[in-house]
Structures are given as C-alpha cells and as structure tokens.
CSV table of C-alpha atoms in Angstrom, one decimal:
chain,number,residue,atom,x,y,z
T,1,UNK,CA,-93.0,-34.2,11.7
T,2,UNK,CA,-93.5,-34.0,15.5
T,3,UNK,CA,-91.1,-31.7,17.3
T,4,UNK,CA,-90.3,-32.0,20.9
T,5,UNK,CA,-88.0,-30.4,23.4
T,6,UNK,CA,-84.2,-31.2,23.3
T,7,UNK,CA,-82.6,-31.7,26.6
T,8,UNK,CA,-79.3,-33.5,25.8
T,9,UNK,CA,-76.2,-32.2,24.1
T,10,UNK,CA,-76.4,-32.3,20.3
T,11,UNK,CA,-73.4,-34.6,20.2
T,12,UNK,CA,-75.5,-37.3,21.8
T,13,UNK,CA,-77.5,-37.6,18.6
T,14,UNK,CA,-75.0,-40.0,17.2
T,15,UNK,CA,-75.4,-42.4,20.1
T,16,UNK,CA,-77.4,-45.6,19.8
T,17,UNK,CA,-80.9,-44.6,18.7
T,18,UNK,CA,-82.8,-47.1,20.8
T,19,UNK,CA,-82.2,-48.8,24.1
T,20,UNK,CA,-84.3,-51.8,23.0
T,21,UNK,CA,-84.8,-53.3,19.6
T,22,UNK,CA,-87.7,-55.5,18.6
T,23,UNK,CA,-86.5,-58.8,17.2
T,24,UNK,CA,-86.4,-58.9,13.4
T,25,UNK,CA,-89.6,-60.3,12.0
T,26,UNK,CA,-91.4,-60.1,15.3
T,27,UNK,CA,-95.1,-59.3,15.1
T,28,UNK,CA,-95.9,-55.7,16.0
T,29,UNK,CA,-99.1,-54.6,17.8
T,30,UNK,CA,-101.4,-52.4,15.7
T,31,UNK,CA,-100.9,-49.7,18.3
T,32,UNK,CA,-97.3,-49.4,17.5
T,33,UNK,CA,-98.2,-48.7,13.8
T,34,UNK,CA,-100.9,-46.2,14.9
T,35,UNK,CA,-98.3,-44.4,17.0
T,36,UNK,CA,-95.8,-44.5,14.1
T,37,UNK,CA,-98.5,-42.9,11.8
T,38,UNK,CA,-99.4,-40.3,14.5
T,39,UNK,CA,-103.1,-41.0,13.9
T,40,UNK,CA,-104.0,-38.8,16.8
T,41,UNK,CA,-102.7,-35.7,15.0
T,42,UNK,CA,-105.7,-34.8,12.9
T,43,UNK,CA,-105.2,-31.1,12.2
T,44,UNK,CA,-104.7,-31.5,8.5
T,45,UNK,CA,-107.7,-33.7,8.2
T,46,UNK,CA,-109.9,-30.8,9.1
T,47,UNK,CA,-109.6,-29.7,5.5
T,48,UNK,CA,-112.3,-32.2,4.6
T,49,UNK,CA,-115.1,-30.7,6.7
T,50,UNK,CA,-114.0,-27.3,5.7
T,51,UNK,CA,-114.2,-28.1,2.0
T,52,UNK,CA,-117.6,-29.8,2.6
T,53,UNK,CA,-118.8,-26.5,4.2
T,54,UNK,CA,-117.4,-24.5,1.3
T,55,UNK,CA,-119.3,-26.7,-1.2
T,56,UNK,CA,-122.5,-26.1,0.8
T,57,UNK,CA,-121.8,-22.4,0.8
T,58,UNK,CA,-121.4,-22.1,-3.0
T,59,UNK,CA,-124.4,-24.3,-3.6
T,60,UNK,CA,-123.7,-24.6,-7.3
T,61,UNK,CA,-121.3,-26.2,-9.8
T,62,UNK,CA,-120.7,-29.8,-10.7
T,63,UNK,CA,-121.5,-31.1,-7.2
T,64,UNK,CA,-125.2,-30.2,-7.5
T,65,UNK,CA,-125.6,-32.4,-10.6
T,66,UNK,CA,-123.5,-35.2,-9.2
T,67,UNK,CA,-125.6,-35.8,-6.1
T,68,UNK,CA,-124.9,-36.1,-2.4
T,69,UNK,CA,-123.7,-39.7,-2.6
T,70,UNK,CA,-120.9,-39.0,-5.1
T,71,UNK,CA,-119.8,-35.9,-3.1
T,72,UNK,CA,-119.6,-37.8,0.1
T,73,UNK,CA,-117.7,-40.6,-1.6
T,74,UNK,CA,-115.1,-38.2,-3.0
T,75,UNK,CA,-114.8,-36.5,0.3
T,76,UNK,CA,-114.2,-39.8,2.1
T,77,UNK,CA,-111.8,-41.1,-0.5
T,78,UNK,CA,-109.8,-37.9,-0.3
T,79,UNK,CA,-109.8,-38.1,3.5
T,80,UNK,CA,-108.5,-41.7,3.3
T,81,UNK,CA,-105.7,-40.5,1.1
T,82,UNK,CA,-104.9,-37.7,3.5
T,83,UNK,CA,-104.7,-40.1,6.4
T,84,UNK,CA,-102.5,-42.5,4.5
T,85,UNK,CA,-100.2,-39.7,3.2
T,86,UNK,CA,-99.8,-38.2,6.6
T,87,UNK,CA,-99.0,-41.7,8.0
T,88,UNK,CA,-96.3,-42.1,5.3
T,89,UNK,CA,-94.9,-38.7,6.0
T,90,UNK,CA,-94.7,-39.3,9.8
T,91,UNK,CA,-93.3,-42.8,9.3
T,92,UNK,CA,-90.5,-41.7,7.1
T,93,UNK,CA,-89.8,-38.8,9.3
T,94,UNK,CA,-89.4,-41.2,12.2
T,95,UNK,CA,-87.1,-43.4,10.2
T,96,UNK,CA,-84.9,-40.4,9.4
T,97,UNK,CA,-84.9,-39.2,13.0
T,98,UNK,CA,-84.0,-42.7,14.1
T,99,UNK,CA,-81.1,-43.0,11.6
T,100,UNK,CA,-79.6,-39.6,12.4
T,101,UNK,CA,-80.1,-40.0,16.1
T,102,UNK,CA,-82.2,-36.9,16.6
T,103,UNK,CA,-85.1,-38.8,18.1
T,104,UNK,CA,-82.7,-40.5,20.5
T,105,UNK,CA,-81.8,-37.1,21.8
T,106,UNK,CA,-85.3,-35.7,21.9
T,107,UNK,CA,-86.7,-38.7,23.7
T,108,UNK,CA,-83.7,-39.9,25.6
T,109,UNK,CA,-82.9,-38.8,29.2
T,110,UNK,CA,-86.5,-38.1,30.2
T,111,UNK,CA,-88.3,-40.5,27.9
T,112,UNK,CA,-91.4,-41.0,30.2
T,113,UNK,CA,-92.1,-37.3,30.1
T,114,UNK,CA,-91.6,-37.3,26.3
T,115,UNK,CA,-94.0,-40.2,25.8
T,116,UNK,CA,-91.4,-42.5,24.3
T,117,UNK,CA,-94.1,-44.8,23.0
T,118,UNK,CA,-94.9,-42.2,20.3
T,119,UNK,CA,-91.5,-43.1,18.7
T,120,UNK,CA,-91.8,-46.9,18.2
T,121,UNK,CA,-88.4,-47.2,16.5
T,122,UNK,CA,-86.6,-45.6,19.5
T,123,UNK,CA,-88.8,-47.5,21.9
T,124,UNK,CA,-87.9,-50.7,20.2
T,125,UNK,CA,-91.5,-51.8,19.5
T,126,UNK,CA,-90.9,-51.7,15.7
T,127,UNK,CA,-87.9,-52.4,13.6
T,128,UNK,CA,-86.6,-50.1,10.9
T,129,UNK,CA,-87.6,-52.6,8.1
T,130,UNK,CA,-91.1,-52.9,9.5
T,131,UNK,CA,-91.5,-49.1,9.6
T,132,UNK,CA,-90.2,-48.7,6.0
T,133,UNK,CA,-92.6,-51.4,4.7
T,134,UNK,CA,-95.4,-49.6,6.5
T,135,UNK,CA,-94.4,-46.3,5.0
T,136,UNK,CA,-94.5,-47.6,1.4
T,137,UNK,CA,-97.8,-49.4,2.1
T,138,UNK,CA,-99.4,-46.2,3.2
T,139,UNK,CA,-98.0,-44.3,0.2
T,140,UNK,CA,-99.7,-47.0,-2.0
T,141,UNK,CA,-102.9,-46.7,-0.1
T,142,UNK,CA,-102.9,-42.9,-0.5
T,143,UNK,CA,-102.4,-43.2,-4.3
T,144,UNK,CA,-105.2,-45.7,-4.6
T,145,UNK,CA,-107.6,-43.5,-2.6
T,146,UNK,CA,-106.8,-40.4,-4.6
T,147,UNK,CA,-107.0,-42.2,-7.9
T,148,UNK,CA,-110.5,-43.3,-7.0
T,149,UNK,CA,-111.4,-39.8,-5.8
T,150,UNK,CA,-110.3,-38.3,-9.1
T,151,UNK,CA,-112.1,-41.0,-11.1
T,152,UNK,CA,-115.4,-40.4,-9.2
T,153,UNK,CA,-115.1,-36.6,-9.0
T,154,UNK,CA,-117.9,-34.6,-10.7
T,155,UNK,CA,-115.2,-32.3,-12.1
T,156,UNK,CA,-111.6,-32.7,-13.0
T,157,UNK,CA,-110.0,-29.3,-13.8
T,158,UNK,CA,-106.4,-29.6,-14.8
T,159,UNK,CA,-105.2,-27.5,-11.9
T,160,UNK,CA,-107.0,-29.6,-9.3
T,161,UNK,CA,-105.6,-32.9,-10.8
T,162,UNK,CA,-102.1,-31.4,-10.9
T,163,UNK,CA,-102.5,-30.5,-7.2
T,164,UNK,CA,-103.4,-34.0,-6.3
T,165,UNK,CA,-100.5,-35.4,-8.3
T,166,UNK,CA,-98.1,-32.9,-6.5
T,167,UNK,CA,-99.4,-34.1,-3.1
T,168,UNK,CA,-98.9,-37.7,-4.0
T,169,UNK,CA,-95.4,-37.2,-5.3
T,170,UNK,CA,-94.1,-34.8,-2.7
T,171,UNK,CA,-96.2,-35.4,0.4
T,172,UNK,CA,-94.2,-38.3,1.8
T,173,UNK,CA,-90.8,-36.6,1.1
T,174,UNK,CA,-90.9,-34.3,4.1
T,175,UNK,CA,-87.9,-36.1,5.5
T,176,UNK,CA,-87.3,-38.7,2.9
T,177,UNK,CA,-85.6,-38.7,-0.5
T,178,UNK,CA,-85.9,-35.0,-1.3
T,179,UNK,CA,-85.8,-34.3,2.5
T,180,UNK,CA,-87.7,-31.1,2.1
T,181,UNK,CA,-87.8,-30.3,5.8
T,182,UNK,CA,-84.0,-30.6,6.0
T,183,UNK,CA,-83.2,-28.5,2.9
T,184,UNK,CA,-84.7,-25.2,3.8
T,185,UNK,CA,-88.3,-25.6,2.8
T,186,UNK,CA,-89.9,-26.9,5.9
T,187,UNK,CA,-92.0,-23.9,6.7
T,188,UNK,CA,-93.3,-23.6,3.1
T,189,UNK,CA,-94.1,-27.3,3.1
T,190,UNK,CA,-96.2,-27.1,6.3
T,191,UNK,CA,-98.3,-24.3,4.9
T,192,UNK,CA,-98.5,-25.7,1.3
T,193,UNK,CA,-99.7,-29.1,2.5
T,194,UNK,CA,-102.7,-27.4,4.0
T,195,UNK,CA,-103.3,-25.4,0.9
T,196,UNK,CA,-103.2,-28.5,-1.3
T,197,UNK,CA,-105.5,-30.4,1.1
T,198,UNK,CA,-108.1,-27.8,0.4
T,199,UNK,CA,-108.0,-26.3,-3.1
T,200,UNK,CA,-107.7,-29.4,-5.3
T,201,UNK,CA,-110.5,-31.2,-3.4
T,202,UNK,CA,-112.7,-28.2,-3.8
T,203,UNK,CA,-111.9,-28.1,-7.5
T,204,UNK,CA,-112.7,-31.8,-7.9
T,205,UNK,CA,-116.1,-31.2,-6.4
T,206,UNK,CA,-117.1,-27.9,-8.1
T,207,UNK,CA,-114.8,-27.4,-11.0
T,208,UNK,CA,-114.3,-23.8,-9.7
T,209,UNK,CA,-111.6,-21.6,-8.1
T,210,UNK,CA,-113.2,-19.0,-5.9
T,211,UNK,CA,-111.5,-16.0,-4.2
T,212,UNK,CA,-113.1,-16.6,-0.8
T,213,UNK,CA,-112.2,-20.3,-1.0
T,214,UNK,CA,-108.6,-19.4,-1.8
T,215,UNK,CA,-108.5,-17.1,1.3
T,216,UNK,CA,-109.8,-19.8,3.5
T,217,UNK,CA,-107.3,-22.3,2.1
T,218,UNK,CA,-104.4,-19.9,2.7
T,219,UNK,CA,-105.6,-19.3,6.3
T,220,UNK,CA,-106.0,-23.1,6.8
T,221,UNK,CA,-102.4,-23.8,5.7
T,222,UNK,CA,-101.0,-21.1,8.0
T,223,UNK,CA,-102.5,-22.9,11.0
T,224,UNK,CA,-100.1,-25.9,11.0
T,225,UNK,CA,-97.2,-23.6,10.1
T,226,UNK,CA,-98.0,-21.4,13.1
T,227,UNK,CA,-97.5,-24.1,15.6
T,228,UNK,CA,-94.7,-25.8,13.7
T,229,UNK,CA,-92.5,-22.7,13.9
T,230,UNK,CA,-92.8,-22.7,17.6
T,231,UNK,CA,-91.6,-26.3,17.7
T,232,UNK,CA,-88.7,-25.3,15.5
T,233,UNK,CA,-87.8,-22.6,17.9
T,234,UNK,CA,-87.7,-25.1,20.7
T,235,UNK,CA,-85.7,-27.6,18.7
T,236,UNK,CA,-82.9,-25.4,17.4
T,237,UNK,CA,-80.0,-27.4,19.0
T,238,UNK,CA,-81.3,-30.8,17.8
T,239,UNK,CA,-82.2,-29.5,14.3
T,240,UNK,CA,-78.8,-27.8,14.0
T,241,UNK,CA,-77.0,-30.9,15.1
T,242,UNK,CA,-78.5,-33.0,12.3
T,243,UNK,CA,-78.4,-30.3,9.6
T,244,UNK,CA,-82.1,-29.5,9.5
T,245,UNK,CA,-82.2,-26.0,7.9
T,246,UNK,CA,-85.3,-24.4,9.5
T,247,UNK,CA,-85.7,-20.6,9.7
T,248,UNK,CA,-85.1,-20.9,13.5
T,249,UNK,CA,-81.8,-22.5,12.8
T,250,UNK,CA,-80.7,-20.2,10.0
T,251,UNK,CA,-81.5,-16.8,11.5
T,252,UNK,CA,-80.9,-15.0,14.7
T,253,UNK,CA,-83.4,-15.2,17.6
T,254,UNK,CA,-84.6,-11.8,16.8
T,255,UNK,CA,-85.0,-12.7,13.1
T,256,UNK,CA,-86.9,-15.8,14.0
T,257,UNK,CA,-89.3,-13.9,16.2
T,258,UNK,CA,-89.8,-11.4,13.4
T,259,UNK,CA,-90.5,-14.2,10.9
T,260,UNK,CA,-93.1,-15.8,13.2
T,261,UNK,CA,-94.6,-12.4,13.8
T,262,UNK,CA,-94.7,-11.8,10.1
T,263,UNK,CA,-96.5,-15.1,9.5
T,264,UNK,CA,-99.1,-14.2,12.2
T,265,UNK,CA,-99.5,-10.8,10.6
T,266,UNK,CA,-100.1,-12.4,7.2
T,267,UNK,CA,-102.9,-14.4,8.6
T,268,UNK,CA,-104.5,-11.3,10.1
T,269,UNK,CA,-104.0,-9.5,6.8
T,270,UNK,CA,-105.9,-12.3,4.9
T,271,UNK,CA,-108.8,-12.2,7.4
T,272,UNK,CA,-109.2,-8.4,7.3
T,273,UNK,CA,-108.0,-7.6,3.8
T,274,UNK,CA,-110.3,-10.2,2.1
T,275,UNK,CA,-113.3,-8.4,3.6
T,276,UNK,CA,-112.0,-4.9,2.7
T,277,UNK,CA,-111.4,-6.1,-0.8
T,278,UNK,CA,-114.9,-7.5,-1.1
T,279,UNK,CA,-113.8,-11.1,-1.4
T,280,UNK,CA,-115.2,-12.2,1.9
T,281,UNK,CA,-118.3,-11.0,3.7
T,282,UNK,CA,-117.9,-7.7,5.6
T,283,UNK,CA,-118.5,-9.5,8.9
T,284,UNK,CA,-115.8,-12.1,8.3
T,285,UNK,CA,-113.1,-10.4,10.4
T,286,UNK,CA,-115.6,-9.9,13.2
T,287,UNK,CA,-116.2,-13.7,13.4
T,288,UNK,CA,-112.5,-14.4,13.1
T,289,UNK,CA,-111.4,-11.8,15.7
T,290,UNK,CA,-110.8,-14.4,18.4
T,291,UNK,CA,-108.2,-16.1,16.1
T,292,UNK,CA,-106.3,-12.8,15.6
T,293,UNK,CA,-106.4,-11.9,19.3
T,294,UNK,CA,-105.2,-15.4,20.4
T,295,UNK,CA,-102.5,-15.3,17.7
T,296,UNK,CA,-101.1,-12.2,19.2
T,297,UNK,CA,-101.2,-13.8,22.6
T,298,UNK,CA,-99.4,-16.8,21.2
T,299,UNK,CA,-96.5,-14.7,19.9
T,300,UNK,CA,-96.2,-12.9,23.3
T,301,UNK,CA,-96.2,-16.2,25.1
T,302,UNK,CA,-93.5,-17.6,22.9
T,303,UNK,CA,-91.2,-14.7,22.3
T,304,UNK,CA,-91.8,-12.3,25.1
T,305,UNK,CA,-92.4,-14.6,28.0
T,306,UNK,CA,-90.3,-17.5,26.6
T,307,UNK,CA,-93.0,-20.2,27.0
T,308,UNK,CA,-92.4,-21.7,23.6
T,309,UNK,CA,-94.0,-25.1,24.2
T,310,UNK,CA,-97.1,-23.4,25.8
T,311,UNK,CA,-97.3,-21.2,22.7
T,312,UNK,CA,-97.0,-24.2,20.5
T,313,UNK,CA,-99.9,-25.9,22.4
T,314,UNK,CA,-102.0,-22.8,22.0
T,315,UNK,CA,-101.3,-22.8,18.3
T,316,UNK,CA,-102.6,-26.3,17.9
T,317,UNK,CA,-105.9,-25.4,19.7
T,318,UNK,CA,-106.0,-22.2,17.8
T,319,UNK,CA,-105.9,-23.9,14.4
T,320,UNK,CA,-108.8,-26.1,15.4
T,321,UNK,CA,-110.8,-23.1,16.6
T,322,UNK,CA,-110.0,-21.3,13.3
T,323,UNK,CA,-111.3,-24.3,11.3
T,324,UNK,CA,-114.5,-24.4,13.4
T,325,UNK,CA,-115.1,-20.7,12.8
T,326,UNK,CA,-114.4,-21.0,9.0
T,327,UNK,CA,-116.9,-23.9,8.8
T,328,UNK,CA,-119.4,-21.7,10.7
T,329,UNK,CA,-118.8,-18.8,8.3
T,330,UNK,CA,-119.4,-21.0,5.3
T,331,UNK,CA,-122.6,-22.5,6.8
T,332,UNK,CA,-123.8,-19.0,7.6
T,333,UNK,CA,-123.2,-17.9,4.0
T,334,UNK,CA,-125.1,-20.9,2.8
T,335,UNK,CA,-128.1,-20.1,5.0
T,336,UNK,CA,-128.2,-16.3,5.0
T,337,UNK,CA,-125.9,-15.2,2.2
T,338,UNK,CA,-122.8,-13.1,2.3
T,339,UNK,CA,-124.6,-10.0,3.2
T,340,UNK,CA,-125.6,-11.3,6.6
C-alpha cells in the first residue's frame, strides 16, 4: 500500500529484488514483521474512536441496553480485526511488489533515504515464504476477531454483517489474488475501506443507519484516498512499468489534477451540503473549515507548485486533523445537542 518516489528507470524493476536474502528458515526479529505489517500507519484505525464518539452522540439504540463493557469489547475486537486485516493487506502488497520488482526500483539506488528497512523482503530481513505465512496468519486473526465482534454485538442488522463479510473477503486482496489496486479500482478501494471500517461497526453497536453517520463515514474514507492519489501521482513511472492501473497512470496530467481536485471538492460538498440539507448541525461546516482550507492548499502544493510528496504528507496530517474534528463534533452533539 505504501507509495514512494521512483528514481530509477522502470526497466530496472525486473532486476534482482533484494541485495541480501535472509537464509531460508532463519528466525526473523519481531521488528521485521512489524515493519512488514506497517503498524505505524494507523490512519484507518481512527475509525474506532470515531465510531465510539458517534455512539455517544446518538445515545440510544442497542448499545444502551448492552452496557459499556460489551460496547468496549466489540470496539476492541473490531479494532483488532482492522489491525490484522491492514497487516495482511500490507504484507501481500509487499510480496507482490517484491515479485514484480517495483519495490526494488522504489527502494533501490538511495535506499537509506527511502528507509529500506520498511521493506523487509527487499532488505533481506524476511524471506518470501515467511512473509506469505505471516500474511495468512493475520487474515486468520482478522476473521477470528470479527467473528467474535459480530457474536458479541448488541445488534446484527443484515447490512452491517454483510459489510463485515465484504471486508474479510476483499480487504487483503488489494494487491493479491483479485489484485484490486492493479486492475483499475485502487482509488475506490482506498475510500471504500474507510467507509466499511465505520458503517458496519456503527450498525453492530446501534442497529441503525443514520444520515449524519453516513456523511462522516464518507468523509473518513476520502481521507486516505486524498493522500493516496498524491502518492500515485508521484509513482506514475513505477506503477506504469508493472501494470498498475491507477487514475494517475490512465489519464493525462491535467486529467489527474482534475480528478484529485474533484475528490477534494466532493469532501467539501459533503461537509457543507450535509448542513444545508439539515443532516448535520448548521455549525458543522464552520468546525470543519480548516479541513477545507488545507485541502485546497494541498492541491495547490501538489499540482500548482509540483511538491507532490509534501502535499501527500499534508494529506496524512489532514486526515488525522479531520478525524479529531469529527470526534469533537460528535462529542459536542452528545453534550449540547445538534442545535449548539
């Protein structure tokens, strides 16, 4: 999943993926597996505190009767499943990048600057069989966590259970089997993963589907998308070399800039339009105004000034700010009501 700058000719992607290979069967330090799982990338996990705040804001439904203990248990089990699924997704993405040589290109000539250790297969600290075994182990852990979460949930509406099943079946296939990110659906996947990390969990806890919750879920999913598309813009040569069909690869530079601008405008439309339509509190766009202003700055940095990686970094921080503001909005609604 992680995209980085490409500084070698695409043809180099077919060269030997790693300069050093760990001996078969050699014990691997836990740090190598943590890096393989990209445990430091926690942006999707912010869905859990967001859903917790949403539940507090609604203050009704199945959760009230279930008690705080059950609610916390479901939240923690779902979070465990998210961590395991993200680990599986990143692991299989690294295996695919190792096999097709794209990671060797992206982390090759200036590996120290690229933090080569973040790619244990290329660095030689893990073997491919070790990584694949770890990937399937994390898929199994995810399924177990989510089965337990569904079993304990105070509500099990069919749409929420279906969402959890869809996550379990498709989540690890970002670059594996279906190879969703290679076959033209990467951008949709990045956003949909965020939506499905929010809505089914909320449904399991409350048995409800609320308009304002749906708006927040859509905004949450757009966050990872709106730093992923800047990575894709930076990675056009490497992605094109290995046949990864991102929007940035498939359209012209002007078309790509328009697509990213359109996604940014969609986020603003959700933030403003939901209040105009009476779905969100009238003051919701005022609280979220910093997100809209910084999103415009992000686009200018990336597509006017050409600082794509700086724009990407801003997008990561902007997603985290957006989540914090959404949680604050929900808590304010819980304390003061929507007419604050």
